[in-house]
Coordinates of C-alpha atoms in Angstrom, one line a residue:
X62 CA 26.0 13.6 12.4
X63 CA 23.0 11.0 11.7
X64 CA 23.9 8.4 8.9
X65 CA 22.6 9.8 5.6
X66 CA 23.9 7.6 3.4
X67 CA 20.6 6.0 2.4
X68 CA 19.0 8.6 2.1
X69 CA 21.8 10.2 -0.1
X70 CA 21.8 7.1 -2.6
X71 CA 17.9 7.2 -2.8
X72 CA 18.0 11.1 -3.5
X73 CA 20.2 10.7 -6.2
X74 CA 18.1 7.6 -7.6
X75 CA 15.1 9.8 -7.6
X76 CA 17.2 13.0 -9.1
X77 CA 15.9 14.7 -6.1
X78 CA 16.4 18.3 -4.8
X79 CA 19.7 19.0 -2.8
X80 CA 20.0 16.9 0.7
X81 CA 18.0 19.3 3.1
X82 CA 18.1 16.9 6.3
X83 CA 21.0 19.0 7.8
X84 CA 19.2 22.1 8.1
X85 CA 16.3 20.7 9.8
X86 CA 18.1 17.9 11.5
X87 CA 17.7 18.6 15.5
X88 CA 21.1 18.7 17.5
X89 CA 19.6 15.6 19.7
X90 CA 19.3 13.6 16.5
X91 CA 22.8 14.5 15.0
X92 CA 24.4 11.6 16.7
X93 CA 25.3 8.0 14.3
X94 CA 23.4 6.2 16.4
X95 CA 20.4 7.5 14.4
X96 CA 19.9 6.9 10.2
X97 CA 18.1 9.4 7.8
X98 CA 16.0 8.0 5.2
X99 CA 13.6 9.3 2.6
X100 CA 10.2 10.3 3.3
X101 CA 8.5 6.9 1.9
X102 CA 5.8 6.7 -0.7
X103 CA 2.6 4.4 0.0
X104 CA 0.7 3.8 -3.1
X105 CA -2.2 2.1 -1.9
X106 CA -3.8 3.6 1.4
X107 CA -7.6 4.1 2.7
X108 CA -8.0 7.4 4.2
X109 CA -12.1 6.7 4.2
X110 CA -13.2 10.5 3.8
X111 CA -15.6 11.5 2.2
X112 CA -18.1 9.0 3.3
X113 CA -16.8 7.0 5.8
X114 CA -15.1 9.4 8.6
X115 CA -16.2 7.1 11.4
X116 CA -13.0 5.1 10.3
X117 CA -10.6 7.2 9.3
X118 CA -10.4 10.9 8.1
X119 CA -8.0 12.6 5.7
X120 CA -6.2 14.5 8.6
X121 CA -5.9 11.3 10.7
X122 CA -5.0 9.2 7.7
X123 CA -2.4 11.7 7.1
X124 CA -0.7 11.9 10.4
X125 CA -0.8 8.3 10.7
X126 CA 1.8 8.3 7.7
X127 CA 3.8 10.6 9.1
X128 CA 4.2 8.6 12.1
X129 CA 5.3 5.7 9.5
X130 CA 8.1 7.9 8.5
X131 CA 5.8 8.1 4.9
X132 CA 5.3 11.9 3.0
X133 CA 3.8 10.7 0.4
X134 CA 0.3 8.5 0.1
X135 CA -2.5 7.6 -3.0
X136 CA -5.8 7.8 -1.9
X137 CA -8.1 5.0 -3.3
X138 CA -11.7 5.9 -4.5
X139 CA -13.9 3.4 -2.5
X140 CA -15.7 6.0 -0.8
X141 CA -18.9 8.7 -1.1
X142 CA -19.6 9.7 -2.9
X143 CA -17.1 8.0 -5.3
X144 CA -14.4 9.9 -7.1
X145 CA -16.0 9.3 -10.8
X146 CA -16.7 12.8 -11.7
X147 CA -14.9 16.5 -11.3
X148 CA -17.7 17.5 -9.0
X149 CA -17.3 14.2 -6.7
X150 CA -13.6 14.4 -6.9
X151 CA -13.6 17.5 -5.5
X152 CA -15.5 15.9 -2.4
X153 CA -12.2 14.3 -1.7
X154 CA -9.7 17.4 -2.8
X155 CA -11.2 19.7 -0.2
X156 CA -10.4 18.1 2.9
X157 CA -7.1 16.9 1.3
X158 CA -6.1 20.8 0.6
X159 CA -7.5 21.7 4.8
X160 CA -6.6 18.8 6.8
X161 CA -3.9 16.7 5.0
X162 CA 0.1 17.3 6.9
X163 CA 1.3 15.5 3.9
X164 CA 1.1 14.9 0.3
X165 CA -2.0 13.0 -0.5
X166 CA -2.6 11.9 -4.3
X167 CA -6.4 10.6 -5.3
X168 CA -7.1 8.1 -7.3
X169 CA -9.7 8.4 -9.6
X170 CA -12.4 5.7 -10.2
X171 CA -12.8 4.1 -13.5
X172 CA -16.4 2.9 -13.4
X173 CA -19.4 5.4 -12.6
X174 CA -19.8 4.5 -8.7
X175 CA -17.3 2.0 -9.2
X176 CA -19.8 -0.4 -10.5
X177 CA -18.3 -1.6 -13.5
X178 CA -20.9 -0.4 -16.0
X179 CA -20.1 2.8 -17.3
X180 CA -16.9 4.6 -17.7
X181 CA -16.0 7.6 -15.3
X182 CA -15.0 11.0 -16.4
X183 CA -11.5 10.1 -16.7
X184 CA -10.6 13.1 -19.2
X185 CA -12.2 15.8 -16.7
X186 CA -10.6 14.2 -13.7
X187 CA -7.1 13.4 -15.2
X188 CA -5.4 16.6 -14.3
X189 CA -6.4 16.3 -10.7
X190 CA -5.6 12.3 -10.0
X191 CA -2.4 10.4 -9.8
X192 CA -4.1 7.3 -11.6
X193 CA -7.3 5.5 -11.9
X194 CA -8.5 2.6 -10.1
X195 CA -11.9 0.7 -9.1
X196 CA -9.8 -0.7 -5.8
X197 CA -12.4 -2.9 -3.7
X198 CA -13.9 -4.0 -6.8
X199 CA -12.5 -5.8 -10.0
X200 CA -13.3 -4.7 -13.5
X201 CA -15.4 -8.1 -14.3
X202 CA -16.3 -7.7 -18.0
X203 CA -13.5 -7.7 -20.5
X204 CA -14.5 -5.4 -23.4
X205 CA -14.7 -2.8 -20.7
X206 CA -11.0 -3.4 -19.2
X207 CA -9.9 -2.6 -22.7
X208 CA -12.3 0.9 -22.9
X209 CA -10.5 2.0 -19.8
X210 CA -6.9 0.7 -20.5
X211 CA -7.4 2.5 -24.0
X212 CA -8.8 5.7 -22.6
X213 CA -6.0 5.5 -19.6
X214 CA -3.0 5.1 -22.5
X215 CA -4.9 8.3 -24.5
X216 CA -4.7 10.6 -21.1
X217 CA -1.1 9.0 -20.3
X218 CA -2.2 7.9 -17.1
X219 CA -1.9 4.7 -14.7
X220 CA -4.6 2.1 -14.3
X221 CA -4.1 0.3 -10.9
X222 CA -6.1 -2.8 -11.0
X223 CA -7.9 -4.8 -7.9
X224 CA -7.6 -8.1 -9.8
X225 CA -10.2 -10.1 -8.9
X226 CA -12.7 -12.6 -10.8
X227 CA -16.4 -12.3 -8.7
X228 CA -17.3 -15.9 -10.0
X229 CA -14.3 -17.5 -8.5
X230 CA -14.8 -16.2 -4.8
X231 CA -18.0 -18.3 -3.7
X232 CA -18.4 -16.3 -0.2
X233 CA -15.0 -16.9 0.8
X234 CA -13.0 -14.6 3.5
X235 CA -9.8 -16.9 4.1
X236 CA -7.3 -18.5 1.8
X237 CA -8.5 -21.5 0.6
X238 CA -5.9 -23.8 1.5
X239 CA -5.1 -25.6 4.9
X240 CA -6.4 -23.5 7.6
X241 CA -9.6 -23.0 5.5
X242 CA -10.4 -26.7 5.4
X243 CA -9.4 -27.1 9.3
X244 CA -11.9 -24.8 10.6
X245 CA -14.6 -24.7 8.2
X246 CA -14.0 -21.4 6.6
X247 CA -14.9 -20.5 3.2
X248 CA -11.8 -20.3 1.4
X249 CA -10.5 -17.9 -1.8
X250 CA -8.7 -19.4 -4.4
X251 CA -5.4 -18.1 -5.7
X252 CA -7.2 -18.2 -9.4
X253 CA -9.6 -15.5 -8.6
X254 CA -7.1 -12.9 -8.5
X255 CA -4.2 -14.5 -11.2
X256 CA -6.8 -15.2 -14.1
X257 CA -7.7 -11.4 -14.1
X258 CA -4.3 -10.8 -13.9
X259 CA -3.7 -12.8 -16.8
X260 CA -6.7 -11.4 -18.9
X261 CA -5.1 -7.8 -17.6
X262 CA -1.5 -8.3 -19.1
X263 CA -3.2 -9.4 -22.4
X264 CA -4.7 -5.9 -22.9
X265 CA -2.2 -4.5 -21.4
X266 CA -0.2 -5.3 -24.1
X267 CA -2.3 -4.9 -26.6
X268 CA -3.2 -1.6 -25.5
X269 CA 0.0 0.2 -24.3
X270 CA -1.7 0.6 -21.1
X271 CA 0.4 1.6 -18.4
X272 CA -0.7 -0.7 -15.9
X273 CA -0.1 -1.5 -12.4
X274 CA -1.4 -4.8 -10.6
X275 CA -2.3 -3.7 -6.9
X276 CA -1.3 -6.0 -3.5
X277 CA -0.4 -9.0 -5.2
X278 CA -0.7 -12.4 -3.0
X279 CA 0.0 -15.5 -4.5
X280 CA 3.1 -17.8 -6.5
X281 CA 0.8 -17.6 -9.8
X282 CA 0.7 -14.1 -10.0
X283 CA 4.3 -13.6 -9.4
X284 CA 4.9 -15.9 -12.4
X285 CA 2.7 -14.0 -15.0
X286 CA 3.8 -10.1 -14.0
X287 CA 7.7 -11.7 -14.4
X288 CA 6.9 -13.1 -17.8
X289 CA 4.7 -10.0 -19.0
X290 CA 7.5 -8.0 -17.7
X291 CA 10.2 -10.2 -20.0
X292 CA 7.7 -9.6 -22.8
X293 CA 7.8 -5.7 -22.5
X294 CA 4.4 -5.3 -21.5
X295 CA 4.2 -2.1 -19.5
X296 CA 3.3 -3.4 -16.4
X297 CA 4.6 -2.6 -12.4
X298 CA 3.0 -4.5 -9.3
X299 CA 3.2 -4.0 -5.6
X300 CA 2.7 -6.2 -2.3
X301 CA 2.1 -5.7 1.3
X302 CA 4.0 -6.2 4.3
X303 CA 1.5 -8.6 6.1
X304 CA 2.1 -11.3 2.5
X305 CA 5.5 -11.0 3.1
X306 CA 6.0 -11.7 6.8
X307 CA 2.8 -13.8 7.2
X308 CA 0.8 -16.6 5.5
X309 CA -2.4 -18.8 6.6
X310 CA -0.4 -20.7 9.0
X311 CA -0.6 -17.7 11.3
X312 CA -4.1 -17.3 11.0
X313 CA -6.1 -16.7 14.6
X314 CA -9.6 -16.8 14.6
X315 CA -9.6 -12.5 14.8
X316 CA -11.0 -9.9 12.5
X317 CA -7.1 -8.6 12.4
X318 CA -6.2 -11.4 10.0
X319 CA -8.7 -10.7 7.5
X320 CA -8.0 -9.3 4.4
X321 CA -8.5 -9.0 1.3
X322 CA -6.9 -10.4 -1.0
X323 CA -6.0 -12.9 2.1
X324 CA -2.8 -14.1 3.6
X325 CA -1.9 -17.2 1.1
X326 CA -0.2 -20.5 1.6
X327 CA 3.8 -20.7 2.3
X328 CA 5.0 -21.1 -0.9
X329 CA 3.0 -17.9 -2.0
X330 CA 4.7 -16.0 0.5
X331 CA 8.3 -17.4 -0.5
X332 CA 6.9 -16.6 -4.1
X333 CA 6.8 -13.0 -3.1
X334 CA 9.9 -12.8 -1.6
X335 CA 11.7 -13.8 -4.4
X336 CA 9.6 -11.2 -6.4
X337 CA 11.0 -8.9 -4.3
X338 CA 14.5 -10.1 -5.1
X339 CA 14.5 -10.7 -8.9
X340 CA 12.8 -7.5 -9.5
X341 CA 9.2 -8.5 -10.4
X342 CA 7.8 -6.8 -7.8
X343 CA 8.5 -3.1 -7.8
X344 CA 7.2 -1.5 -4.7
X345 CA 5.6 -2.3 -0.8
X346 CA 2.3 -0.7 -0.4
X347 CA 0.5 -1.2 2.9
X348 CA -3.2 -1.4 1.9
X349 CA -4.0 0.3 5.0
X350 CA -7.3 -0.5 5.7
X351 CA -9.0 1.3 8.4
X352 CA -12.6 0.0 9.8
X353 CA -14.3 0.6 13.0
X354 CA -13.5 -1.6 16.5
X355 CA -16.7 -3.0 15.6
X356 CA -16.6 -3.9 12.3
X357 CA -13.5 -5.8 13.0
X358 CA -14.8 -7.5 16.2
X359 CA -17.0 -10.7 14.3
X360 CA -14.2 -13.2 13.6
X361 CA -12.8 -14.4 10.6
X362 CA -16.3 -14.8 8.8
X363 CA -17.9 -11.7 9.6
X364 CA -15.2 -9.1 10.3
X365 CA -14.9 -6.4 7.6
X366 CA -11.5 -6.9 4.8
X367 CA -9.2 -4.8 5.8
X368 CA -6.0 -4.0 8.2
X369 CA -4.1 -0.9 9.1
X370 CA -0.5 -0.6 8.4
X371 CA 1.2 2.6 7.6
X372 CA 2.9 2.8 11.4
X373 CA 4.5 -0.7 11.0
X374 CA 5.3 -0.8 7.8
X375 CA 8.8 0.2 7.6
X376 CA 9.5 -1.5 10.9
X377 CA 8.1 -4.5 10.2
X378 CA 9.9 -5.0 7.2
X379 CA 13.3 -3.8 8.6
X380 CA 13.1 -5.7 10.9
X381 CA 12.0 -9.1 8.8
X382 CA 14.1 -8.5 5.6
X383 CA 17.1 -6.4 6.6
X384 CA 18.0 -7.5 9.5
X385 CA 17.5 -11.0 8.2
X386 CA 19.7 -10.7 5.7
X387 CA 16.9 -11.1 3.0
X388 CA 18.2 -7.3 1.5
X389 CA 19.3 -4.3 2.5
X390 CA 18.7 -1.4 3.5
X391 CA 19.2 0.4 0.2
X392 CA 16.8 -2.2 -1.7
X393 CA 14.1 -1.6 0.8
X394 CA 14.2 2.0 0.5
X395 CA 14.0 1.7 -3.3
X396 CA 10.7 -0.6 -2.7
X397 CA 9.2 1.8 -0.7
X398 CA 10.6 5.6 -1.8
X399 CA 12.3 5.3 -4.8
X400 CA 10.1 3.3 -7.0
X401 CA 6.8 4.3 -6.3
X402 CA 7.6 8.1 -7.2
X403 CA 8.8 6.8 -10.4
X404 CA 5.8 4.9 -11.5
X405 CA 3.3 7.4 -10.2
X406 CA 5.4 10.4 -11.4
X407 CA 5.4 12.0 -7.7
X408 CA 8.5 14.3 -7.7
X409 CA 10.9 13.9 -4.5
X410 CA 11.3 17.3 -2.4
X411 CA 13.4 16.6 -0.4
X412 CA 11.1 15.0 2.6
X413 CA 12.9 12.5 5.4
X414 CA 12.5 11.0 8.8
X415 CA 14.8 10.0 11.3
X416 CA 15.1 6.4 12.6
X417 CA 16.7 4.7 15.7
X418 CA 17.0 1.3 13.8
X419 CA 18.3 -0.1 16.9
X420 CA 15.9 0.2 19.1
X421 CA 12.4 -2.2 19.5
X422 CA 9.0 -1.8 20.7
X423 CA 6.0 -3.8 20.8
X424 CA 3.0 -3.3 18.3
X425 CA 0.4 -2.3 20.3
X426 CA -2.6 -0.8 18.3
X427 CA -3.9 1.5 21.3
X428 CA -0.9 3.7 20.4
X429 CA -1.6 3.9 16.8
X430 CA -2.6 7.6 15.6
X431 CA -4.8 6.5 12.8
X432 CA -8.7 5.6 13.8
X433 CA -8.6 1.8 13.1
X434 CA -6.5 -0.6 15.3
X435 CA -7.0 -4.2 13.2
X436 CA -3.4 -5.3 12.5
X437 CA -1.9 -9.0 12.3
X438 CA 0.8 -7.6 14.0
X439 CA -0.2 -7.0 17.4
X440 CA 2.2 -7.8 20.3
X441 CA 5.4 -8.7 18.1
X442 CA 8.4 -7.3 18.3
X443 CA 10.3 -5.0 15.3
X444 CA 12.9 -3.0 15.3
X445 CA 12.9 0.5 14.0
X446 CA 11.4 3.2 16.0
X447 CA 10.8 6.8 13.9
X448 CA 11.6 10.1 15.6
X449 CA 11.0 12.8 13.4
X450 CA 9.2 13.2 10.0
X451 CA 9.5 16.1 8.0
X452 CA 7.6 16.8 4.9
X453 CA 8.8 19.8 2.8
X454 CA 10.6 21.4 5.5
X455 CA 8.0 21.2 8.2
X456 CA 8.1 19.0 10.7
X457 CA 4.7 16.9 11.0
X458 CA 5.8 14.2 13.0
X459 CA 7.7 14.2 16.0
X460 CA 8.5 11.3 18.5
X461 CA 10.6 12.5 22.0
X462 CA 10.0 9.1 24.0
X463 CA 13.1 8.0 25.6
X464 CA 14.5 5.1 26.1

């Protein structure tokens, strides 16, 4: 029998439904040299449809997770026409109710076309939304932060918040720190995302607003959320996988390493890590980010933000903070199944996938199943390779290579 214990311990955590995994369990992937864990929860993905289907669809998007070992995703509202409005919404639903193998949960925007002007219909599209969210684009003007965080708290819902001050980002694409100065980049300083973070927490306490601070980057940021947090302000955060592996010391002049927000300096990444560790951050979320070969092919400067994730994500971080030593196993389960469902209020059903945590591959992007291929990662080495996903009792993913 397959080790369950993980997946038994983050069941329970999440007051799941009975452990289903025997029944669907296949007799070739009985043996102990293979673990069970939940179906993972991704917060923060891009699955580009409606508007954008030359980079990624919901259907793609969707079996790209499932590859990940992930049943669960939150679709974010930068797309067209822009989920700000029942009718728009349901631009997005229909495809997700056809094509989607998962469960895929849509964020609604706050701002009419996410242009920070006008509220959206956040009372017509609450029933239909897991939260609300103007990712891509920070909420610049402050009086209208409060409108939304006050009309979120009314409707009991989440606002996720891209935290990022327009003023402070002077046509930057890189960190500005070493690597920035080096090569003649235009950096982006770690103030353009903490001082909306800080302005953020202030409502957010005042307000009641449950709010929730969206791929977090940098030491300062880590700092405020932990003090807020000590303060009782009702607010969760997440991070990605690429901040917590890499910083701007691995930068290559390639599209792959851009970002946004952007891979920070050292001591922002050990920031995060021991975020991770005290608590202050709650949950992993790739960001995956997918854009067209092209869009990604025009260096550092001109390259579209944005990198793909969802098929490394679990072995990446295995591989870099279990088998490291820097948690276990249980801990990063919590980051990435068990917390998320409890922020977002997305029930568990019982969904798993199957790992051979003992066996490595090689990234290579022409194997992905989602559309884009950018990823930081490309040709190294993790550990973790998924063989089946299933997602309430069907199995939508299913990996037979040996060896």
């Amino acid at each position: 029998m397959a080790d369950r214990k993980a997946y038994d311990r983050a069941a329970a955590m999440m007051n799941g439904t009975p452990d289903v995994s025997s029944a669907f369990l296949p007799a070739d992937l009985s043996s102990d040299e293979y673990t069970v864990l939940p179906g993972f929860c991704d917060v923060h993905v891009h699955f580009r449809e409606p508007g954008f289907c030359y980079k990624e669809t919901i259907r793609t998007g969707s079996l790209s997770a499932a590859a990940g070992g992930v049943t669960e995703v939150c679709t974010m509202p930068n797309l067209y026409p822009v989920p700000d409005s029942t009718a728009h919404l349901e631009e997005e639903l229909r495809p997700i109710r056809e094509t989607a193998c998962i469960g895929v949960h849509p964020y609604g925007a706050l701002t009419v076309g996410e242009q920070g002007k006008v509220p959206a219909d956040l009372a017509g599209m609450a029933p239909d939304v897991i939260a609300f969210s103007d990712d891509g684009k920070g909420v610049q003007d402050e009086e209208m932060m409060r409108r939304l965080m006050t009309e979120c708290a009314r409707l009991g819902k989440v606002l996720a918040a891209h935290c990022e001050d327009n003023s402070l980002l002077h046509g930057g694409y890189v960190h500005k720190g070493r690597y920035a100065a080096a090569h003649g980049h235009r950096g982006i300083c770690s103030e353009s995302e903490w001082k909306p973070i800080e302005r953020d927490l202030r409502l957010a306490a005042e307000t009641g607003c449950a709010y929730h601070v969206c791929h977090i980057s940098c030491k300062e940021s880590v700092d405020l959320i932990r003090r807020a947090k000590a303060a009782g302000v009702n607010v969760t955060c997440e991070t990605g996988p690429h901040y917590l592996i890499l910083s701007d010391r691995d930068l290559l002049e390639d599209g792959r390493f851009k970002m946004n927000p952007p891979l920070r300096d050292e001591s922002d990444r050990e920031a995060l890590l021991e975020g991770l560790s005290d608590g202050t951050i709650d949950m992993i979320a790739t960001d995956h980010a997918p854009h067209s070969a092209e869009e990604k092919a025009r260096g550092l400067a001109g390259s579209a933000f944005g990198v793909v994730g969802l098929e490394t994500s679990f072995p990446a971080l295995y591989t870099h903070l279990v088998r490291t030593g820097l948690m276990t196993l249980d801990r990063l389960t919590e980051l990435m199944a068990v917390n998320p469902r409890r922020r977002f209020g997305i029930p568990f059903d019982g969904s798993f996938s199957v790992w051979d945590l003992n066996r490595s591959f090689r990234v290579d992007p022409a194997g992905f199943i989602t559309m884009g291929r950018a990823t930081p990662f490309e040709g190294m080495t993790f550990f973790g390779v998924n063989r089946l996903t299933v997602y309430r009792g069907q199995a939508v993913y299913r990996n037979q290579t040996k060896g």
